[in-house]
Amino acid sequence: MSSSTVDPADPVFRLHVGGKMAVTSTVPLTSREDLSLAYTPGVARVCEAIAADPALADDYTWVSHTVAVVTDGSAVLGLGNIGPRAALPVMEGKAVLFKQFAGVDAVPICLDTQDVDEIVATVKALAPSFGGINLEDISAPRCFEVERRLDEELAIPVFHDDQHGTAIVVLAALRNAAALLNRKLGDLRVVVSGAGAAGVAVTKMLIAGGVNPDQVVVCDSKGIIGRHRELTGTKAELAELTNAEGRQGDITEALRGADVLIGVSGGQIPEAAVVGMAPGGIVFALANPTPEVHPEVAARHVAVVATGRSDYPNQINNVLAFPGVFRGALDARATRITEGMKVAAADAIAGVVAESLTAEAIVPSPLDPRVAPAVAEAVAEAARRDGVARR
């Protein structure tokens, strides 16, 4: 977009003038005494205490309530590889969502590199300033290695929201959809369309949450993933984990007799393929802004439909997950985010509306104030249960 396409009268551009966030003080600075306590000479005493016991940084700095929102600008929304500077408005938006929904302070960090080693080294060097690392909009397959290495090498939570935030909310929604239809997760035949960052994470999360891996089929742009194909990396892992029947073919074949379709690919799925699903099916078509199956088309053939869009019922929105996940992890001073913590987050989201389920309300609204506190409490409890909490 050139400067000639910027309309200063457009409310979107007006809102973004000067950015969407700022730093503000939490202490008074109106007298010489205030200055002597907040800065020199008083601050030196706090520095000496932390130097003697680094864990005191959790109590006497912002670390206990602050995360870094880190991107390389390589997979921003549906815009693709637009680079770090163009990614900054999205990261600012993410940061204000953290603050609004969970009281977590967040700092956008947009890195001018897409080299895995450089990203890992830079984030590790920045880590002492933060209580957690939220990775954002880093393209697959590099995102898998970046998260894995940082998770192994840092003693604070690392969470790639594009993977796990989506997966947590999908599990919550599927749990409630199954309950509404009097089905058990372990009995559902599930097809995941998309084997990128979100598809891999969704598949693993559903299995961790109770879906039978033998009943899961994952498709990429070339069709069903299985041992019949020569694959490497995460797709080879998926081939070993899923498709126990050894099915082959395209998405239409995968959906034949399936109970659930979860679209995280952006590729369009024909109506005829949805027609082939089992009666009383569930479709989550999450590509934005154009779902894999139009929700009105899907609704003609299945019982429950969800999308990633705010203008249709059952929006699968990551904001239901990431604020509460980090709030809970920070409150427990967790050293990492475990699968148990993610499943607990999904259960908490599902529980908010479990007593009032309808086909058009299987997940809470992203603006529901009950969600983040419920998720935070569940995540903190799971961290202690999984042995990763420091308090």
GROMACS .gro file of C-alpha atoms in nm:
model
  391
    1MET     CA    1   0.000   0.000   0.000
    2SER     CA    2   0.144   0.337  -0.100
    3SER     CA    3   0.102   0.657   0.097
    4SER     CA    4  -0.151   0.769  -0.164
    5THR     CA    5  -0.388   0.496  -0.047
    6VAL     CA    6  -0.383   0.616   0.316
    7ASP     CA    7  -0.701   0.805   0.398
    8PRO     CA    8  -0.654   1.021   0.710
    9ALA     CA    9  -1.031   1.036   0.744
   10ASP     CA   10  -1.064   0.657   0.757
   11PRO     CA   11  -1.154   0.564   1.118
   12VAL     CA   12  -0.905   0.276   1.107
   13PHE     CA   13  -0.616   0.511   1.024
   14ARG     CA   14  -0.740   0.773   1.271
   15LEU     CA   15  -0.735   0.513   1.550
   16HIS     CA   16  -0.379   0.412   1.465
   17VAL     CA   17  -0.227   0.762   1.463
   18GLY     CA   18   0.061   0.751   1.711
   19GLY     CA   19   0.010   0.381   1.774
   20LYS     CA   20  -0.226   0.201   2.014
   21MET     CA   21  -0.019   0.183   2.332
   22ALA     CA   22   0.223   0.368   2.560
   23VAL     CA   23   0.428   0.316   2.877
   24THR     CA   24   0.294   0.465   3.200
   25SER     CA   25   0.439   0.481   3.549
   26THR     CA   26   0.294   0.278   3.836
   27VAL     CA   27   0.461   0.496   4.103
   28PRO     CA   28   0.439   0.869   4.186
   29LEU     CA   29   0.719   1.093   4.061
   30THR     CA   30   0.622   1.430   4.200
   31SER     CA   31   0.891   1.500   4.461
   32ARG     CA   32   1.264   1.465   4.521
   33GLU     CA   33   1.186   1.180   4.762
   34ASP     CA   34   0.989   1.000   4.490
   35LEU     CA   35   1.285   1.031   4.254
   36SER     CA   36   1.530   0.906   4.515
   37LEU     CA   37   1.317   0.596   4.575
   38ALA     CA   38   1.229   0.513   4.213
   39TYR     CA   39   1.571   0.595   4.071
   40THR     CA   40   1.904   0.684   4.227
   41PRO     CA   41   2.009   0.629   4.496
   42GLY     CA   42   1.731   0.400   4.619
   43VAL     CA   43   1.710   0.177   4.312
   44ALA     CA   44   2.069   0.060   4.368
   45ARG     CA   45   1.960  -0.132   4.678
   46VAL     CA   46   1.706  -0.327   4.472
   47CYS     CA   47   1.967  -0.397   4.205
   48GLU     CA   48   2.209  -0.535   4.464
   49ALA     CA   49   1.939  -0.759   4.610
   50ILE     CA   50   1.852  -0.901   4.267
   51ALA     CA   51   2.219  -0.952   4.185
   52ALA     CA   52   2.248  -1.162   4.501
   53ASP     CA   53   1.921  -1.349   4.431
   54PRO     CA   54   1.800  -1.323   4.067
   55ALA     CA   55   1.461  -1.472   4.159
   56LEU     CA   56   1.379  -1.145   4.334
   57ALA     CA   57   1.328  -0.988   3.989
   58ASP     CA   58   0.986  -1.154   3.995
   59ASP     CA   59   0.890  -0.945   4.298
   60TYR     CA   60   1.070  -0.616   4.238
   61THR     CA   61   1.043  -0.560   3.861
   62TRP     CA   62   0.772  -0.583   3.597
   63VAL     CA   63   0.880  -0.937   3.499
   64SER     CA   64   0.593  -1.104   3.686
   65HIS     CA   65   0.331  -0.934   3.469
   66THR     CA   66   0.504  -0.865   3.137
   67VAL     CA   67   0.553  -1.066   2.819
   68ALA     CA   68   0.728  -1.002   2.488
   69VAL     CA   69   0.519  -1.032   2.173
   70VAL     CA   70   0.778  -1.144   1.919
   71THR     CA   71   0.745  -1.167   1.542
   72ASP     CA   72   0.963  -1.170   1.233
   73GLY     CA   73   0.679  -1.048   1.015
   74SER     CA   74   0.682  -1.359   0.798
   75ALA     CA   75   0.317  -1.473   0.832
   76VAL     CA   76   0.109  -1.176   0.941
   77LEU     CA   77  -0.266  -1.236   0.945
   78GLY     CA   78  -0.364  -1.320   0.588
   79LEU     CA   79  -0.112  -1.071   0.452
   80GLY     CA   80   0.185  -1.307   0.438
   81ASN     CA   81   0.549  -1.203   0.463
   82ILE     CA   82   0.515  -0.826   0.502
   83GLY     CA   83   0.817  -0.776   0.729
   84PRO     CA   84   0.870  -0.648   1.083
   85ARG     CA   85   0.777  -0.283   1.044
   86ALA     CA   86   0.444  -0.359   0.875
   87ALA     CA   87   0.376  -0.623   1.143
   88LEU     CA   88   0.404  -0.371   1.427
   89PRO     CA   89   0.037  -0.257   1.425
   90VAL     CA   90  -0.069  -0.620   1.472
   91MET     CA   91   0.177  -0.672   1.758
   92GLU     CA   92   0.058  -0.350   1.923
   93GLY     CA   93  -0.296  -0.483   1.892
   94LYS     CA   94  -0.193  -0.809   2.053
   95ALA     CA   95  -0.030  -0.621   2.337
   96VAL     CA   96  -0.338  -0.414   2.417
   97LEU     CA   97  -0.552  -0.730   2.413
   98PHE     CA   98  -0.320  -0.880   2.676
   99LYS     CA   99  -0.368  -0.571   2.890
  100GLN     CA  100  -0.742  -0.534   2.838
  101PHE     CA  101  -0.843  -0.894   2.899
  102ALA     CA  102  -0.590  -1.018   3.156
  103GLY     CA  103  -0.402  -0.723   3.298
  104VAL     CA  104  -0.080  -0.852   3.140
  105ASP     CA  105   0.163  -0.592   3.010
  106ALA     CA  106   0.312  -0.678   2.671
  107VAL     CA  107   0.585  -0.528   2.456
  108PRO     CA  108   0.591  -0.569   2.077
  109ILE     CA  109   0.927  -0.695   1.950
  110CYS     CA  110   0.948  -0.699   1.568
  111LEU     CA  111   1.274  -0.859   1.456
  112ASP     CA  112   1.445  -0.767   1.131
  113THR     CA  113   1.560  -1.122   1.065
  114GLN     CA  114   1.395  -1.446   0.954
  115ASP     CA  115   1.692  -1.665   1.039
  116VAL     CA  116   1.604  -1.921   1.306
  117ASP     CA  117   1.940  -1.902   1.483
  118GLU     CA  118   1.927  -1.523   1.496
  119ILE     CA  119   1.567  -1.519   1.623
  120VAL     CA  120   1.648  -1.769   1.897
  121ALA     CA  121   1.966  -1.586   2.001
  122THR     CA  122   1.793  -1.247   2.008
  123VAL     CA  123   1.495  -1.367   2.212
  124LYS     CA  124   1.724  -1.546   2.457
  125ALA     CA  125   1.923  -1.224   2.499
  126LEU     CA  126   1.604  -1.025   2.564
  127ALA     CA  127   1.445  -1.286   2.795
  128PRO     CA  128   1.570  -1.144   3.130
  129SER     CA  129   1.338  -0.847   3.076
  130PHE     CA  130   1.023  -1.057   3.053
  131GLY     CA  131   0.816  -1.318   3.234
  132GLY     CA  132   0.710  -1.493   2.914
  133ILE     CA  133   0.751  -1.499   2.537
  134ASN     CA  134   0.451  -1.492   2.302
  135LEU     CA  135   0.564  -1.585   1.951
  136GLU     CA  136   0.342  -1.441   1.682
  137ASP     CA  137   0.304  -1.462   1.304
  138ILE     CA  138   0.622  -1.662   1.234
  139SER     CA  139   0.581  -1.885   0.930
  140ALA     CA  140   0.593  -2.265   0.931
  141PRO     CA  141   0.801  -2.473   0.946
  142ARG     CA  142   1.050  -2.233   1.110
  143CYS     CA  143   0.803  -2.154   1.388
  144PHE     CA  144   0.823  -2.511   1.516
  145GLU     CA  145   1.200  -2.499   1.560
  146VAL     CA  146   1.197  -2.148   1.708
  147GLU     CA  147   0.944  -2.246   1.972
  148ARG     CA  148   1.106  -2.582   2.047
  149ARG     CA  149   1.450  -2.433   2.100
  150LEU     CA  150   1.331  -2.142   2.311
  151ASP     CA  151   1.114  -2.374   2.519
  152GLU     CA  152   1.417  -2.593   2.584
  153GLU     CA  153   1.661  -2.310   2.655
  154LEU     CA  154   1.455  -2.062   2.858
  155ALA     CA  155   1.309  -2.102   3.207
  156ILE     CA  156   1.002  -1.891   3.129
  157PRO     CA  157   0.686  -1.975   2.931
  158VAL     CA  158   0.716  -1.972   2.552
  159PHE     CA  159   0.393  -1.992   2.352
  160HIS     CA  160   0.337  -1.964   1.977
  161ASP     CA  161  -0.016  -1.831   1.974
  162ASP     CA  162  -0.085  -1.905   1.607
  163GLN     CA  163  -0.041  -2.271   1.694
  164HIS     CA  164  -0.161  -2.319   2.047
  165GLY     CA  165  -0.409  -2.036   2.094
  166THR     CA  166  -0.611  -2.161   1.799
  167ALA     CA  167  -0.578  -2.522   1.913
  168ILE     CA  168  -0.699  -2.445   2.266
  169VAL     CA  169  -1.013  -2.269   2.145
  170VAL     CA  170  -1.083  -2.541   1.886
  171LEU     CA  171  -1.068  -2.807   2.159
  172ALA     CA  172  -1.300  -2.601   2.379
  173ALA     CA  173  -1.548  -2.556   2.095
  174LEU     CA  174  -1.537  -2.920   1.991
  175ARG     CA  175  -1.587  -3.035   2.349
  176ASN     CA  176  -1.903  -2.826   2.375
  177ALA     CA  177  -2.028  -2.917   2.026
  178ALA     CA  178  -1.991  -3.285   2.112
  179ALA     CA  179  -2.173  -3.233   2.443
  180LEU     CA  180  -2.455  -3.051   2.266
  181LEU     CA  181  -2.495  -3.342   2.024
  182ASN     CA  182  -2.456  -3.607   2.297
  183ARG     CA  183  -2.136  -3.736   2.142
  184LYS     CA  184  -1.805  -3.838   2.300
  185LEU     CA  185  -1.479  -3.691   2.172
  186GLY     CA  186  -1.322  -4.034   2.151
  187ASP     CA  187  -1.591  -4.156   1.910
  188LEU     CA  188  -1.564  -3.869   1.660
  189ARG     CA  189  -1.404  -3.912   1.320
  190VAL     CA  190  -1.212  -3.589   1.267
  191VAL     CA  191  -1.062  -3.439   0.953
  192VAL     CA  192  -0.816  -3.150   0.984
  193SER     CA  193  -0.769  -2.956   0.660
  194GLY     CA  194  -0.430  -2.788   0.683
  195ALA     CA  195  -0.092  -2.912   0.806
  196GLY     CA  196   0.075  -2.581   0.881
  197ALA     CA  197   0.138  -2.435   1.225
  198ALA     CA  198  -0.227  -2.427   1.328
  199GLY     CA  199  -0.315  -2.765   1.173
  200VAL     CA  200  -0.033  -2.946   1.350
  201ALA     CA  201  -0.113  -2.786   1.685
  202VAL     CA  202  -0.488  -2.846   1.651
  203THR     CA  203  -0.431  -3.212   1.573
  204LYS     CA  204  -0.204  -3.264   1.873
  205MET     CA  205  -0.431  -3.067   2.104
  206LEU     CA  206  -0.741  -3.263   2.006
  207ILE     CA  207  -0.558  -3.587   2.073
  208ALA     CA  208  -0.434  -3.457   2.410
  209GLY     CA  209  -0.792  -3.358   2.489
  210GLY     CA  210  -0.944  -3.699   2.421
  211VAL     CA  211  -0.990  -3.745   2.046
  212ASN     CA  212  -0.876  -4.089   1.930
  213PRO     CA  213  -0.570  -4.044   1.703
  214ASP     CA  214  -0.678  -4.348   1.501
  215GLN     CA  215  -0.992  -4.153   1.411
  216VAL     CA  216  -0.805  -3.843   1.286
  217VAL     CA  217  -0.709  -3.771   0.925
  218VAL     CA  218  -0.503  -3.465   0.830
  219CYS     CA  219  -0.495  -3.321   0.478
  220ASP     CA  220  -0.257  -3.076   0.314
  221SER     CA  221  -0.269  -2.929  -0.036
  222LYS     CA  222  -0.166  -3.266  -0.182
  223GLY     CA  223  -0.433  -3.470  -0.004
  224ILE     CA  224  -0.446  -3.709   0.289
  225ILE     CA  225  -0.130  -3.734   0.498
  226GLY     CA  226  -0.022  -4.090   0.570
  227ARG     CA  227   0.257  -4.343   0.557
  228HIS     CA  228   0.194  -4.390   0.183
  229ARG     CA  229   0.361  -4.052   0.120
  230GLU     CA  230   0.728  -3.956   0.148
  231LEU     CA  231   0.724  -3.689   0.416
  232THR     CA  232   0.966  -3.517   0.651
  233GLY     CA  233   0.945  -3.307   0.967
  234THR     CA  234   0.610  -3.241   1.127
  235LYS     CA  235   0.415  -3.399   0.841
  236ALA     CA  236   0.604  -3.725   0.886
  237GLU     CA  237   0.517  -3.706   1.255
  238LEU     CA  238   0.150  -3.656   1.167
  239ALA     CA  239   0.163  -3.956   0.933
  240GLU     CA  240   0.279  -4.176   1.222
  241LEU     CA  241   0.029  -4.030   1.467
  242THR     CA  242  -0.291  -4.030   1.257
  243ASN     CA  243  -0.471  -4.206   0.971
  244ALA     CA  244  -0.458  -4.554   1.121
  245GLU     CA  245  -0.675  -4.687   0.837
  246GLY     CA  246  -0.420  -4.578   0.578
  247ARG     CA  247  -0.670  -4.374   0.382
  248GLN     CA  248  -0.555  -4.206   0.060
  249GLY     CA  249  -0.702  -3.943  -0.168
  250ASP     CA  250  -0.819  -3.583  -0.151
  251ILE     CA  251  -1.025  -3.387   0.101
  252THR     CA  252  -1.349  -3.524  -0.041
  253GLU     CA  253  -1.232  -3.879   0.028
  254ALA     CA  254  -1.111  -3.779   0.374
  255LEU     CA  255  -1.451  -3.633   0.463
  256ARG     CA  256  -1.649  -3.937   0.352
  257GLY     CA  257  -1.828  -4.048   0.669
  258ALA     CA  258  -1.644  -3.798   0.891
  259ASP     CA  259  -1.814  -3.637   1.190
  260VAL     CA  260  -1.594  -3.328   1.214
  261LEU     CA  261  -1.416  -3.097   0.969
  262ILE     CA  262  -1.169  -2.846   1.105
  263GLY     CA  263  -1.040  -2.611   0.838
  264VAL     CA  264  -0.717  -2.422   0.910
  265SER     CA  265  -0.580  -2.409   0.558
  266GLY     CA  266  -0.749  -2.134   0.363
  267GLY     CA  267  -0.807  -2.377   0.075
  268GLN     CA  268  -1.165  -2.398  -0.045
  269ILE     CA  269  -1.357  -2.721   0.019
  270PRO     CA  270  -1.643  -2.805  -0.219
  271GLU     CA  271  -1.997  -2.841  -0.088
  272ALA     CA  272  -2.008  -3.194  -0.228
  273ALA     CA  273  -1.733  -3.294   0.013
  274VAL     CA  274  -1.936  -3.166   0.310
  275VAL     CA  275  -2.240  -3.357   0.183
  276GLY     CA  276  -2.038  -3.676   0.222
  277MET     CA  277  -1.995  -3.627   0.596
  278ALA     CA  278  -2.192  -3.834   0.848
  279PRO     CA  279  -2.529  -3.696   0.962
  280GLY     CA  280  -2.522  -3.449   1.250
  281GLY     CA  281  -2.174  -3.327   1.163
  282ILE     CA  282  -1.961  -3.040   1.291
  283VAL     CA  283  -1.773  -2.793   1.070
  284PHE     CA  284  -1.519  -2.541   1.195
  285ALA     CA  285  -1.414  -2.339   0.887
  286LEU     CA  286  -1.156  -2.105   1.037
  287ALA     CA  287  -0.977  -1.939   0.746
  288ASN     CA  288  -1.012  -1.560   0.751
  289PRO     CA  289  -1.163  -1.370   0.582
  290THR     CA  290  -1.284  -1.647   0.350
  291PRO     CA  291  -1.372  -1.973   0.532
  292GLU     CA  292  -1.290  -2.304   0.366
  293VAL     CA  293  -1.665  -2.367   0.348
  294HIS     CA  294  -1.909  -2.078   0.358
  295PRO     CA  295  -2.093  -2.106   0.691
  296GLU     CA  296  -2.434  -2.079   0.528
  297VAL     CA  297  -2.344  -2.362   0.291
  298ALA     CA  298  -2.209  -2.576   0.575
  299ALA     CA  299  -2.522  -2.513   0.784
  300ARG     CA  300  -2.733  -2.682   0.517
  301HIS     CA  301  -2.560  -3.013   0.584
  302VAL     CA  302  -2.426  -3.020   0.942
  303ALA     CA  303  -2.555  -2.953   1.293
  304VAL     CA  304  -2.293  -2.709   1.425
  305VAL     CA  305  -2.084  -2.453   1.237
  306ALA     CA  306  -1.804  -2.226   1.364
  307THR     CA  307  -1.577  -1.981   1.184
  308GLY     CA  308  -1.294  -1.741   1.260
  309ARG     CA  309  -1.513  -1.443   1.175
  310SER     CA  310  -1.692  -1.208   1.412
  311ASP     CA  311  -1.997  -1.167   1.188
  312TYR     CA  312  -2.110  -1.529   1.229
  313PRO     CA  313  -2.194  -1.728   1.544
  314ASN     CA  314  -1.929  -1.936   1.722
  315GLN     CA  315  -1.619  -1.731   1.647
  316ILE     CA  316  -1.303  -1.933   1.720
  317ASN     CA  317  -1.097  -1.640   1.844
  318ASN     CA  318  -0.752  -1.674   2.003
  319VAL     CA  319  -0.833  -1.391   2.242
  320LEU     CA  320  -1.035  -1.647   2.437
  321ALA     CA  321  -0.709  -1.825   2.517
  322PHE     CA  322  -0.383  -1.633   2.519
  323PRO     CA  323  -0.457  -1.361   2.779
  324GLY     CA  324  -0.570  -1.610   3.041
  325VAL     CA  325  -0.301  -1.864   2.953
  326PHE     CA  326  -0.024  -1.612   3.019
  327ARG     CA  327  -0.200  -1.463   3.323
  328GLY     CA  328  -0.218  -1.809   3.479
  329ALA     CA  329   0.138  -1.900   3.381
  330LEU     CA  330   0.272  -1.574   3.524
  331ASP     CA  331   0.067  -1.606   3.843
  332ALA     CA  332   0.212  -1.952   3.901
  333ARG     CA  333   0.557  -1.833   3.787
  334ALA     CA  334   0.560  -2.130   3.555
  335THR     CA  335   0.884  -2.224   3.381
  336ARG     CA  336   0.702  -2.347   3.071
  337ILE     CA  337   0.355  -2.413   2.930
  338THR     CA  338   0.267  -2.783   2.932
  339GLU     CA  339   0.009  -2.979   2.736
  340GLY     CA  340  -0.182  -3.014   3.061
  341MET     CA  341  -0.199  -2.637   3.098
  342LYS     CA  342  -0.333  -2.602   2.742
  343VAL     CA  343  -0.598  -2.868   2.794
  344ALA     CA  344  -0.695  -2.701   3.123
  345ALA     CA  345  -0.735  -2.372   2.937
  346ALA     CA  346  -0.962  -2.538   2.681
  347ASP     CA  347  -1.172  -2.697   2.955
  348ALA     CA  348  -1.207  -2.362   3.130
  349ILE     CA  349  -1.322  -2.186   2.811
  350ALA     CA  350  -1.573  -2.462   2.743
  351GLY     CA  351  -1.698  -2.446   3.100
  352VAL     CA  352  -1.793  -2.079   3.081
  353VAL     CA  353  -2.091  -2.158   2.855
  354ALA     CA  354  -2.135  -2.531   2.929
  355GLU     CA  355  -2.471  -2.476   3.100
  356SER     CA  356  -2.624  -2.269   2.818
  357LEU     CA  357  -2.515  -2.445   2.499
  358THR     CA  358  -2.693  -2.395   2.170
  359ALA     CA  359  -2.582  -2.466   1.815
  360GLU     CA  360  -2.500  -2.096   1.781
  361ALA     CA  361  -2.323  -2.058   2.116
  362ILE     CA  362  -2.066  -2.332   2.176
  363VAL     CA  363  -1.795  -2.086   2.283
  364PRO     CA  364  -1.811  -1.765   2.486
  365SER     CA  365  -1.797  -1.425   2.324
  366PRO     CA  366  -1.442  -1.288   2.299
  367LEU     CA  367  -1.568  -0.998   2.514
  368ASP     CA  368  -1.705  -1.221   2.793
  369PRO     CA  369  -1.530  -1.097   3.111
  370ARG     CA  370  -1.556  -1.440   3.274
  371VAL     CA  371  -1.319  -1.609   3.032
  372ALA     CA  372  -0.970  -1.482   3.116
  373PRO     CA  373  -1.004  -1.525   3.496
  374ALA     CA  374  -1.140  -1.879   3.450
  375VAL     CA  375  -0.859  -1.969   3.212
  376ALA     CA  376  -0.594  -1.812   3.434
  377GLU     CA  377  -0.709  -2.004   3.742
  378ALA     CA  378  -0.722  -2.334   3.553
  379VAL     CA  379  -0.380  -2.281   3.393
  380ALA     CA  380  -0.216  -2.190   3.724
  381GLU     CA  381  -0.362  -2.500   3.889
  382ALA     CA  382  -0.242  -2.717   3.601
  383ALA     CA  383   0.107  -2.566   3.623
  384ARG     CA  384   0.128  -2.666   3.988
  385ARG     CA  385  -0.011  -3.011   3.907
  386ASP     CA  386   0.244  -3.059   3.627
  387GLY     CA  387   0.533  -2.951   3.848
  388VAL     CA  388   0.636  -2.641   3.649
  389ALA     CA  389   0.515  -2.375   3.895
  390ARG     CA  390   0.758  -2.183   4.115
  391ARG     CA  391   0.482  -2.065   4.348
   0.00000   0.00000   0.00000
